[in-house]
Amino acid sequence: MNTFTKPVTGAFIAICLFAGTLHVQAQKSKIKIKEPVDYVDPTIGGLGHLLTATRPSVQLPYGMVQCVPMTTGGADVYMNTKITGFPAAGVTLMPVTGNIETSSAQYASDFDRDFEVVTPYYGSAVLENYDITTEYTAARRAVYYRFTYPQKSPAHLLMIGGEMTTEGKTIVSGSNNAQGVKTYFYAVFSKPFTSSSAQTFTSGGAAGGRRGAGGGARGGFGGGGGTGLALDFAPKPGEKISVKVGTSNISLDEAKANLMADVKGDFDQTKLANRAAWNHELGKIAIEGGTEKERTIFYTALYRSMGRPNDMTEVGDQYYSGIDKQVHPAAGHDFYVGDNYWDTHRALHPLQLLLNPKAEVDMINSLLHQYDESGWLPTCPTLTGDRGVMIGHHGTTFITDVYMKGYRDFDVEKAYAGMRKNATEATVLPWKRGPLTELDKFYQEKGYLPALAKGEVETNKDVHPSEKRQAVAVTLENAVDDWCLAQMAKALHKDDDYALFMKRAHNYELLFNKTTNFMSPKSADGNWVADFDPKRGGGSGGRDYFAEMNSWTYTFQVQQDIPGLINLFGGKEPFIARLDALFVEPPGTSKWTFLGQFPDMTGLIGQYSAGNEPSADVAYLYNYAGQPWKTQFRVRQIMKIWYDDRLLGIPGDDDGGALSAWYVFSSMGFYPVTPGSPNYSIGSPLFKHITLSLTNGKKFNIIATNESERNKYIQSAKMNGKALNGPWFSHADLANGGTLVLEMGPKPNKTWGTN
């Protein structure tokens, strides 16, 4: 029986057996039909293929706080077997028994993953050294812990890493400084502590912690060292001691107010409320069909797609800015930080726009607040400012995409001014923010960033010493941004700007070497860099010329003008030939040597890397060259090979949900190839029926008739009953509600979608 997953009310629902002939009342049934949140497995991706693994985060969608046990060990968090504490609004909590130890090496406890529970809304772990069970759940701006201590043993709770004050025997409040940001906390206990003592703790190194202040899930706040308290308790046999902790970056009073606003009931009530919140968000996409495994991967990916950015708005409609260290009114728009548009502009934000357009508009307003405060439109907004990560000014592509899809509740002229300033006055050099350099002036005059000759030593002090120039990637990615800015200029009737930025959008043409049909580095003298190897050129991560990838991938980074790129190849046939070759081209050396140079190019199929964002749109490019059946084949192949329900189930660094969002789109059967264009490219859906419940009250349905593992090829298509002859549909088709019907079969229909 196919499972149609959608939000349900109550713990049980009526179920139908024997094709609807026998009905059983839900309250009498012993069968519980899964809700969307029941499919989520936060441990998927807990082992990284080479670099960063995912973290099993307990939080609310876009929540200010996230709960991940703090463990010792490496980046593959699932391997770690010692817990040093639990994050709580800037401090670390560690329940212990027996004598009080102050070194994390001494008070850390073993734990067994097989006895761990982790869901989006609730987690628990058993501290084996103390026989203590710790349970936790997270509200928007608060965390809630519950501890079960063993009988007849001195019970303590260590509170580590901050300045703290007790209020009576049930409240501890205080603050902590980390990364230049002060975090306040207000903790309320369910049972009075019998005594407390000030302690100074030392850390042997801990991983994990609170994410949401823009620092990412790595490291977090707190971590095992600093001043703190040891609280003593005398629990009765079987008694559970709980503590709820509110957080704020504004004040202690705000931490208390946030706690009171977000936590209304006891631990179990809060846990159920958080479960309901996740079901509401995940239930915006209902799926029918597919396997149990595919449903697990899908809803886990959707959960990962809702982890960031993080809503930092506090009670009183206000927020703290790390840019000017001031408190500002949010003016009715929630304030978000903790983003990196290089990762997220491709799939994550377009997906979030479908499910929560108000939040996306609020994110733009958050950028405009930071523009007012710093004078620059951020590209990687965090609580401490713009981190200047990666390359390009992809805040422009994000804003343009939202605007072009019809959502405009923000100061459009201010947004345009910020985007234009980034394009004309800000450096394009990797991992750098600030005004133009001499290299930028060359870039603006000549249309490309000049590359060094092979083996030439960098002497320009403006270039990041380890990130290099990334000359080709910088040129290509900024051309995408310029195209988006041109679309905004056209919409706002800024004709001169439209001409300027459309010209710059074609800068990609300057780096296409028609002799090799590869995007290639060019020296300042206008000549191609000699002895360039499109596969292994550019040193570590290809960073002399590219961003973490090589020319095999970056040659296709022209989302803004795919027909123009096809023409550069000399037509559709040579373009398709290169696409075909991409998926079968071997490393040319041992895999470990190749990945040693390109550690971000995980999830390889030939030279296609499923594990890094620049590859995201490539499988869909066959649609533009008249062979959509190859898109259907490749998208299914990528999902089958590189996405799984196991610990290695994500092909690379998920980067805040960027890869997960690609999977959500692709398994639904469509993808937003060109940012700033209100259109979607059709792939091959994994499920027989997908329903998107939109915030305007309408529904968009995708029905894949006869879909199966082998029936992955589209035979024909209809949109709202009318024949759809091309492998695209518009955002308006989706936003207005309707039905896309795809007839699926086991062999390609090489006449559909080829025009």
Short mmCIF file of C-alpha atoms in Angstrom, two decimals, residues 277-712:
data_model
loop_
_atom_site.label_atom_id
_atom_site.label_comp_id
_atom_site.label_asym_id
_atom_site.label_seq_id
_atom_site.Cartn_x
_atom_site.Cartn_y
_atom_site.Cartn_z
CA ALA A 277 5.60 22.73 14.36
CA TRP A 278 7.82 20.43 12.32
CA ASN A 279 4.87 18.47 10.98
CA HIS A 280 3.27 21.72 9.87
CA GLU A 281 6.36 22.80 7.92
CA LEU A 282 7.30 19.40 6.51
CA GLY A 283 3.69 18.71 5.64
CA LYS A 284 3.69 21.54 3.12
CA ILE A 285 4.96 18.90 0.70
CA ALA A 286 2.95 15.67 0.69
CA ILE A 287 4.24 12.68 -1.25
CA GLU A 288 2.60 9.47 -2.41
CA GLY A 289 4.53 6.51 -3.70
CA GLY A 290 8.24 5.88 -3.65
CA THR A 291 9.92 3.50 -1.25
CA GLU A 292 10.24 3.82 2.51
CA LYS A 293 13.88 4.65 1.94
CA GLU A 294 13.09 7.39 -0.58
CA ARG A 295 10.53 8.96 1.76
CA THR A 296 13.10 8.95 4.56
CA ILE A 297 15.71 10.62 2.38
CA PHE A 298 13.16 13.13 1.10
CA TYR A 299 11.83 14.35 4.45
CA THR A 300 15.30 14.34 6.00
CA ALA A 301 16.50 16.52 3.12
CA LEU A 302 13.49 18.81 3.60
CA TYR A 303 14.32 19.08 7.33
CA ARG A 304 17.91 19.99 6.45
CA SER A 305 16.57 22.63 4.07
CA MET A 306 14.86 24.39 6.99
CA GLY A 307 17.83 24.64 9.34
CA ARG A 308 19.08 28.03 8.26
CA PRO A 309 19.20 30.98 8.02
CA ASN A 310 18.25 31.63 11.61
CA ASP A 311 15.57 33.97 12.89
CA MET A 312 17.22 36.16 15.54
CA THR A 313 14.20 38.38 16.25
CA GLU A 314 13.52 38.81 19.94
CA VAL A 315 10.51 39.75 22.02
CA GLY A 316 9.49 43.32 21.31
CA ASP A 317 10.17 43.00 17.56
CA GLN A 318 13.85 43.86 17.87
CA TYR A 319 17.23 42.38 17.07
CA TYR A 320 20.90 42.79 17.89
CA SER A 321 23.31 43.64 15.09
CA GLY A 322 26.91 42.56 15.34
CA ILE A 323 27.82 45.14 12.70
CA ASP A 324 27.29 48.25 14.81
CA LYS A 325 26.81 46.44 18.16
CA GLN A 326 23.40 48.05 18.56
CA VAL A 327 19.81 46.95 19.10
CA HIS A 328 17.42 47.84 16.28
CA PRO A 329 13.68 47.55 15.65
CA ALA A 330 12.83 44.71 13.29
CA ALA A 331 9.96 46.81 11.89
CA GLY A 332 7.60 43.88 11.42
CA HIS A 333 10.06 41.74 9.47
CA ASP A 334 11.88 38.93 11.28
CA PHE A 335 15.67 39.35 11.30
CA TYR A 336 17.71 36.50 9.83
CA VAL A 337 21.43 35.74 9.81
CA GLY A 338 23.58 32.63 9.33
CA ASP A 339 23.68 32.33 5.57
CA ASN A 340 26.16 31.97 2.70
CA TYR A 341 24.64 32.80 -0.66
CA TRP A 342 27.38 31.03 -2.63
CA ASP A 343 25.92 27.79 -1.28
CA THR A 344 22.28 28.68 -0.84
CA HIS A 345 21.22 30.89 -3.77
CA ARG A 346 21.09 27.94 -6.18
CA ALA A 347 18.47 25.66 -4.61
CA LEU A 348 17.93 26.36 -0.92
CA HIS A 349 16.38 29.81 -1.22
CA PRO A 350 14.21 28.95 -4.24
CA LEU A 351 12.86 26.00 -2.24
CA GLN A 352 12.24 28.10 0.85
CA LEU A 353 10.47 30.66 -1.34
CA LEU A 354 7.95 28.01 -2.37
CA LEU A 355 7.23 27.02 1.21
CA ASN A 356 7.65 30.24 3.19
CA PRO A 357 7.75 33.35 0.98
CA LYS A 358 7.24 35.71 3.92
CA ALA A 359 10.43 34.44 5.52
CA GLU A 360 12.31 34.95 2.25
CA VAL A 361 11.10 38.54 2.03
CA ASP A 362 12.08 39.03 5.68
CA MET A 363 15.55 37.74 4.81
CA ILE A 364 15.85 40.44 2.17
CA ASN A 365 14.74 43.06 4.68
CA SER A 366 17.38 41.68 7.05
CA LEU A 367 20.01 42.28 4.36
CA LEU A 368 18.76 45.83 3.92
CA HIS A 369 19.06 46.44 7.66
CA GLN A 370 22.67 45.33 7.49
CA TYR A 371 23.20 47.48 4.40
CA ASP A 372 22.02 50.49 6.42
CA GLU A 373 24.36 49.55 9.26
CA SER A 374 27.52 48.74 7.28
CA GLY A 375 27.21 50.46 3.92
CA TRP A 376 27.52 47.13 2.10
CA LEU A 377 24.97 44.50 1.13
CA PRO A 378 26.25 41.27 2.75
CA THR A 379 26.94 38.08 0.83
CA CYS A 380 27.42 35.94 3.94
CA PRO A 381 25.36 37.59 6.70
CA THR A 382 26.11 36.50 10.26
CA LEU A 383 25.46 37.87 13.71
CA THR A 384 28.94 39.41 13.62
CA GLY A 385 28.65 40.91 10.13
CA ASP A 386 29.56 39.79 6.64
CA ARG A 387 32.06 36.91 6.80
CA GLY A 388 33.13 37.44 3.21
CA VAL A 389 32.98 33.74 2.34
CA MET A 390 33.68 32.37 -1.16
CA ILE A 391 33.18 34.40 -4.34
CA GLY A 392 30.53 36.42 -6.14
CA HIS A 393 27.88 38.77 -4.79
CA HIS A 394 25.12 36.20 -4.79
CA GLY A 395 22.90 38.20 -2.50
CA THR A 396 22.05 39.85 -5.83
CA THR A 397 20.90 36.58 -7.37
CA PHE A 398 18.89 35.76 -4.25
CA ILE A 399 17.08 39.12 -4.18
CA THR A 400 16.46 39.12 -7.93
CA ASP A 401 15.01 35.62 -7.85
CA VAL A 402 12.53 36.58 -5.12
CA TYR A 403 11.56 39.79 -6.94
CA MET A 404 11.10 38.13 -10.32
CA LYS A 405 8.81 35.53 -8.78
CA GLY A 406 6.51 38.29 -7.60
CA TYR A 407 7.38 38.88 -3.93
CA ARG A 408 8.19 42.54 -3.35
CA ASP A 409 7.42 43.57 0.22
CA PHE A 410 10.78 45.29 0.64
CA ASP A 411 12.43 48.57 -0.37
CA VAL A 412 13.25 47.64 -3.96
CA GLU A 413 15.16 50.83 -4.73
CA LYS A 414 17.34 50.39 -1.66
CA ALA A 415 17.97 46.77 -2.57
CA TYR A 416 18.93 47.80 -6.08
CA ALA A 417 21.30 50.45 -4.75
CA GLY A 418 23.01 47.87 -2.54
CA MET A 419 23.32 45.36 -5.36
CA ARG A 420 24.65 47.99 -7.74
CA LYS A 421 27.20 49.17 -5.19
CA ASN A 422 28.46 45.60 -4.77
CA ALA A 423 28.74 45.26 -8.54
CA THR A 424 30.56 48.53 -9.17
CA GLU A 425 32.38 49.46 -5.96
CA ALA A 426 33.17 46.20 -4.12
CA THR A 427 36.07 43.86 -4.73
CA VAL A 428 35.44 40.56 -6.46
CA LEU A 429 38.49 38.88 -4.94
CA PRO A 430 37.79 35.60 -3.10
CA TRP A 431 37.16 35.67 0.64
CA LYS A 432 37.51 39.43 0.75
CA ARG A 433 35.10 42.28 1.27
CA GLY A 434 35.76 45.97 0.78
CA PRO A 435 36.43 48.54 -1.95
CA LEU A 436 38.00 48.00 -5.35
CA THR A 437 41.62 46.92 -5.71
CA GLU A 438 43.93 47.27 -8.71
CA LEU A 439 42.89 43.81 -9.85
CA ASP A 440 39.23 44.87 -9.66
CA LYS A 441 39.94 47.87 -11.85
CA PHE A 442 41.46 45.55 -14.44
CA TYR A 443 38.41 43.29 -14.13
CA GLN A 444 35.99 46.16 -14.68
CA GLU A 445 37.94 47.48 -17.67
CA LYS A 446 38.74 44.18 -19.41
CA GLY A 447 35.80 42.03 -18.29
CA TYR A 448 37.77 39.22 -16.67
CA LEU A 449 40.02 38.68 -13.67
CA PRO A 450 43.58 38.03 -14.88
CA ALA A 451 45.22 34.74 -13.93
CA LEU A 452 48.83 34.07 -13.09
CA ALA A 453 50.97 31.95 -15.37
CA LYS A 454 51.49 28.35 -14.34
CA GLY A 455 53.98 28.37 -11.46
CA GLU A 456 54.02 32.18 -11.17
CA VAL A 457 54.30 33.43 -7.58
CA GLU A 458 51.55 35.74 -6.32
CA THR A 459 52.86 39.19 -5.35
CA ASN A 460 49.58 41.08 -5.05
CA LYS A 461 48.91 41.54 -1.34
CA ASP A 462 45.18 41.99 -1.92
CA VAL A 463 44.86 38.32 -2.89
CA HIS A 464 44.04 35.88 -0.08
CA PRO A 465 47.21 33.77 0.37
CA SER A 466 45.45 30.39 0.49
CA GLU A 467 42.28 31.11 -1.50
CA LYS A 468 44.22 32.52 -4.50
CA ARG A 469 42.59 34.43 -7.35
CA GLN A 470 40.08 31.83 -8.59
CA ALA A 471 40.20 33.96 -11.71
CA VAL A 472 37.91 32.00 -14.05
CA ALA A 473 35.29 31.16 -11.41
CA VAL A 474 35.20 34.78 -10.22
CA THR A 475 34.54 36.00 -13.74
CA LEU A 476 31.86 33.40 -14.44
CA GLU A 477 29.97 33.75 -11.17
CA ASN A 478 29.96 37.54 -11.24
CA ALA A 479 28.58 37.37 -14.79
CA VAL A 480 25.57 35.50 -13.37
CA ASP A 481 25.14 38.20 -10.73
CA ASP A 482 25.43 40.93 -13.37
CA TRP A 483 22.72 39.27 -15.47
CA CYS A 484 20.42 39.24 -12.47
CA LEU A 485 21.19 42.88 -11.76
CA ALA A 486 20.40 43.67 -15.40
CA GLN A 487 16.98 42.07 -15.01
CA MET A 488 16.32 44.26 -11.97
CA ALA A 489 17.49 47.34 -13.89
CA LYS A 490 15.13 46.51 -16.72
CA ALA A 491 12.20 46.02 -14.34
CA LEU A 492 12.96 49.37 -12.70
CA HIS A 493 13.37 51.15 -16.07
CA LYS A 494 17.05 51.90 -15.54
CA ASP A 495 17.97 51.54 -19.19
CA ASP A 496 21.63 52.57 -18.99
CA ASP A 497 22.25 50.16 -16.16
CA TYR A 498 20.47 47.42 -18.07
CA ALA A 499 22.82 47.88 -21.01
CA LEU A 500 25.87 48.01 -18.73
CA PHE A 501 25.11 44.87 -16.78
CA MET A 502 23.87 42.88 -19.76
CA LYS A 503 27.23 43.55 -21.39
CA ARG A 504 28.99 42.34 -18.25
CA ALA A 505 26.72 39.28 -18.15
CA HIS A 506 28.47 38.19 -21.36
CA ASN A 507 31.95 38.34 -19.80
CA TYR A 508 31.90 34.54 -19.73
CA GLU A 509 32.53 34.63 -23.49
CA LEU A 510 35.99 36.13 -22.88
CA LEU A 511 37.19 32.98 -21.10
CA PHE A 512 35.81 30.33 -23.43
CA ASN A 513 38.67 28.83 -25.38
CA LYS A 514 37.18 27.67 -28.69
CA THR A 515 40.27 25.59 -29.41
CA THR A 516 39.61 23.33 -26.42
CA ASN A 517 35.93 24.13 -25.70
CA PHE A 518 36.82 24.73 -22.03
CA MET A 519 36.56 27.81 -19.87
CA SER A 520 40.22 28.71 -19.42
CA PRO A 521 42.40 31.20 -17.52
CA LYS A 522 43.68 34.24 -19.34
CA SER A 523 46.69 36.36 -18.39
CA ALA A 524 46.66 40.13 -18.05
CA ASP A 525 48.21 40.37 -21.54
CA GLY A 526 45.10 38.76 -23.01
CA ASN A 527 46.75 35.43 -23.80
CA TRP A 528 45.63 32.02 -22.60
CA VAL A 529 47.65 30.63 -19.71
CA ALA A 530 50.05 28.10 -21.21
CA ASP A 531 49.89 24.40 -20.36
CA PHE A 532 46.49 24.72 -18.72
CA ASP A 533 45.01 21.37 -17.73
CA PRO A 534 41.18 21.64 -17.51
CA LYS A 535 41.06 18.66 -15.19
CA ARG A 536 43.87 19.23 -12.71
CA GLY A 537 45.01 22.78 -13.35
CA GLY A 538 44.98 25.40 -10.65
CA GLY A 539 46.62 23.74 -7.65
CA SER A 540 44.79 22.85 -4.45
CA GLY A 541 41.06 22.96 -5.09
CA GLY A 542 41.84 24.47 -8.48
CA ARG A 543 41.91 27.81 -6.64
CA ASP A 544 44.32 29.54 -8.96
CA TYR A 545 41.51 29.47 -11.51
CA PHE A 546 38.37 27.97 -9.96
CA ALA A 547 36.44 27.62 -6.69
CA GLU A 548 36.91 24.09 -5.29
CA MET A 549 36.25 22.54 -8.72
CA ASN A 550 37.87 22.26 -12.14
CA SER A 551 37.08 23.45 -15.65
CA TRP A 552 35.06 20.35 -16.49
CA THR A 553 32.35 21.69 -14.18
CA TYR A 554 32.92 25.43 -14.46
CA THR A 555 32.69 25.35 -18.24
CA PHE A 556 28.94 24.94 -17.72
CA GLN A 557 28.55 27.77 -15.19
CA VAL A 558 26.59 30.03 -17.53
CA GLN A 559 23.09 29.63 -16.09
CA GLN A 560 22.14 33.10 -17.32
CA ASP A 561 22.72 32.38 -21.04
CA ILE A 562 22.61 28.67 -21.81
CA PRO A 563 21.76 29.21 -25.51
CA GLY A 564 24.76 31.52 -25.75
CA LEU A 565 27.01 28.87 -24.21
CA ILE A 566 25.67 26.26 -26.65
CA ASN A 567 26.53 28.60 -29.51
CA LEU A 568 30.09 28.96 -28.22
CA PHE A 569 30.44 25.18 -28.45
CA GLY A 570 29.33 25.38 -32.06
CA GLY A 571 25.84 24.05 -31.55
CA LYS A 572 23.86 21.45 -29.68
CA GLU A 573 25.76 18.37 -30.81
CA PRO A 574 29.22 19.39 -29.51
CA PHE A 575 27.59 20.80 -26.39
CA ILE A 576 25.86 17.48 -25.67
CA ALA A 577 29.05 15.61 -26.49
CA ARG A 578 30.88 17.54 -23.78
CA LEU A 579 28.03 16.98 -21.31
CA ASP A 580 28.13 13.25 -22.08
CA ALA A 581 31.89 13.23 -21.61
CA LEU A 582 31.59 15.02 -18.25
CA PHE A 583 29.75 12.06 -16.74
CA VAL A 584 32.26 9.44 -17.91
CA GLU A 585 35.62 11.26 -17.87
CA PRO A 586 37.97 9.45 -15.42
CA PRO A 587 40.19 11.29 -12.90
CA GLY A 588 43.26 10.71 -15.04
CA THR A 589 45.14 9.62 -11.94
CA SER A 590 44.36 7.59 -8.85
CA LYS A 591 41.16 8.64 -7.13
CA TRP A 592 42.99 9.41 -3.89
CA THR A 593 45.43 11.68 -5.73
CA PHE A 594 42.61 13.47 -7.53
CA LEU A 595 40.51 13.94 -4.39
CA GLY A 596 43.61 14.98 -2.49
CA GLN A 597 43.77 17.96 -4.84
CA PHE A 598 39.99 18.46 -5.05
CA PRO A 599 38.57 17.36 -1.65
CA ASP A 600 35.28 19.17 -2.36
CA MET A 601 34.67 17.18 -5.56
CA THR A 602 33.02 14.25 -3.82
CA GLY A 603 30.12 12.28 -5.22
CA LEU A 604 31.89 11.77 -8.53
CA ILE A 605 30.25 10.42 -11.66
CA GLY A 606 33.06 10.92 -14.11
CA GLN A 607 34.01 14.56 -13.53
CA TYR A 608 30.51 15.48 -12.34
CA SER A 609 30.60 16.14 -8.58
CA ALA A 610 27.29 15.57 -6.80
CA GLY A 611 28.90 16.80 -3.59
CA ASN A 612 29.54 20.44 -4.49
CA GLU A 613 27.17 23.23 -5.44
CA PRO A 614 28.62 24.36 -8.82
CA SER A 615 27.43 21.04 -10.27
CA ALA A 616 23.83 21.58 -9.14
CA ASP A 617 22.27 22.62 -12.45
CA VAL A 618 24.48 20.66 -14.86
CA ALA A 619 22.34 17.52 -15.26
CA TYR A 620 19.42 19.72 -16.30
CA LEU A 621 21.30 21.33 -19.21
CA TYR A 622 20.34 18.53 -21.61
CA ASN A 623 16.86 20.07 -21.57
CA TYR A 624 18.25 23.16 -23.30
CA ALA A 625 20.02 21.18 -26.00
CA GLY A 626 17.09 19.06 -27.13
CA GLN A 627 17.75 15.81 -25.25
CA PRO A 628 15.65 15.99 -22.06
CA TRP A 629 15.65 12.20 -21.66
CA LYS A 630 19.32 12.46 -20.68
CA THR A 631 18.40 14.92 -17.94
CA GLN A 632 15.83 12.40 -16.73
CA PHE A 633 18.41 9.60 -16.73
CA ARG A 634 21.18 11.59 -15.04
CA VAL A 635 19.04 13.13 -12.31
CA ARG A 636 17.71 9.71 -11.35
CA GLN A 637 21.23 8.28 -11.46
CA ILE A 638 22.62 11.00 -9.17
CA MET A 639 19.85 10.53 -6.61
CA LYS A 640 20.17 6.75 -6.65
CA ILE A 641 23.95 6.60 -6.36
CA TRP A 642 24.79 9.48 -4.06
CA TYR A 643 21.79 10.05 -1.75
CA ASP A 644 21.03 7.39 0.83
CA ASP A 645 19.35 6.81 4.20
CA ARG A 646 22.66 5.90 5.83
CA LEU A 647 25.39 7.80 7.63
CA LEU A 648 27.18 8.46 4.32
CA GLY A 649 23.90 9.49 2.74
CA ILE A 650 24.87 12.98 1.59
CA PRO A 651 27.43 13.21 -1.24
CA GLY A 652 29.43 16.11 0.22
CA ASP A 653 29.27 19.12 2.53
CA ASP A 654 25.57 19.91 2.86
CA ASP A 655 26.43 23.58 3.51
CA GLY A 656 23.37 24.46 5.54
CA GLY A 657 21.00 22.42 3.40
CA ALA A 658 22.21 23.34 -0.09
CA LEU A 659 22.66 19.75 -1.30
CA SER A 660 19.54 18.63 0.53
CA ALA A 661 17.50 21.30 -1.28
CA TRP A 662 18.81 19.97 -4.61
CA TYR A 663 17.50 16.54 -3.67
CA VAL A 664 14.09 17.87 -2.62
CA PHE A 665 13.67 19.67 -5.94
CA SER A 666 15.01 16.82 -8.05
CA SER A 667 12.90 14.15 -6.35
CA MET A 668 9.82 16.30 -7.01
CA GLY A 669 10.83 16.40 -10.67
CA PHE A 670 11.88 20.00 -11.33
CA TYR A 671 14.70 22.45 -10.62
CA PRO A 672 15.37 26.25 -10.80
CA VAL A 673 18.33 26.31 -13.20
CA THR A 674 18.61 30.07 -13.75
CA PRO A 675 18.45 32.35 -10.70
CA GLY A 676 16.37 35.42 -11.41
CA SER A 677 14.30 33.57 -14.00
CA PRO A 678 10.77 32.58 -12.87
CA ASN A 679 10.91 29.19 -14.57
CA TYR A 680 11.66 25.59 -13.64
CA SER A 681 13.35 22.85 -15.65
CA ILE A 682 11.70 19.41 -15.55
CA GLY A 683 13.59 16.28 -14.51
CA SER A 684 12.17 12.94 -13.36
CA PRO A 685 10.07 12.72 -10.17
CA LEU A 686 10.62 9.89 -7.70
CA PHE A 687 7.06 9.88 -6.41
CA LYS A 688 3.72 9.14 -8.00
CA HIS A 689 2.02 12.19 -6.53
CA ILE A 690 3.50 15.32 -4.98
CA THR A 691 1.34 18.07 -3.52
CA LEU A 692 2.75 21.44 -2.57
CA SER A 693 0.47 23.34 -0.20
CA LEU A 694 1.22 26.99 -0.84
CA THR A 695 0.82 29.83 1.63
CA ASN A 696 -1.74 31.50 -0.64
CA GLY A 697 -4.06 28.57 0.04
CA LYS A 698 -3.57 26.96 -3.36
CA LYS A 699 -2.05 23.59 -4.18
CA PHE A 700 0.28 22.50 -6.94
CA ASN A 701 0.18 18.82 -7.85
CA ILE A 702 2.66 16.73 -9.79
CA ILE A 703 1.28 13.37 -10.89
CA ALA A 704 3.75 10.90 -12.36
CA THR A 705 1.62 8.18 -13.91
CA ASN A 706 3.26 4.72 -14.01
CA GLU A 707 6.35 6.06 -12.21
CA SER A 708 8.80 3.43 -10.95
CA GLU A 709 12.53 2.88 -10.67
CA ARG A 710 12.66 1.81 -14.32
CA ASN A 711 9.85 4.05 -15.55
CA LYS A 712 11.91 7.20 -15.24
#
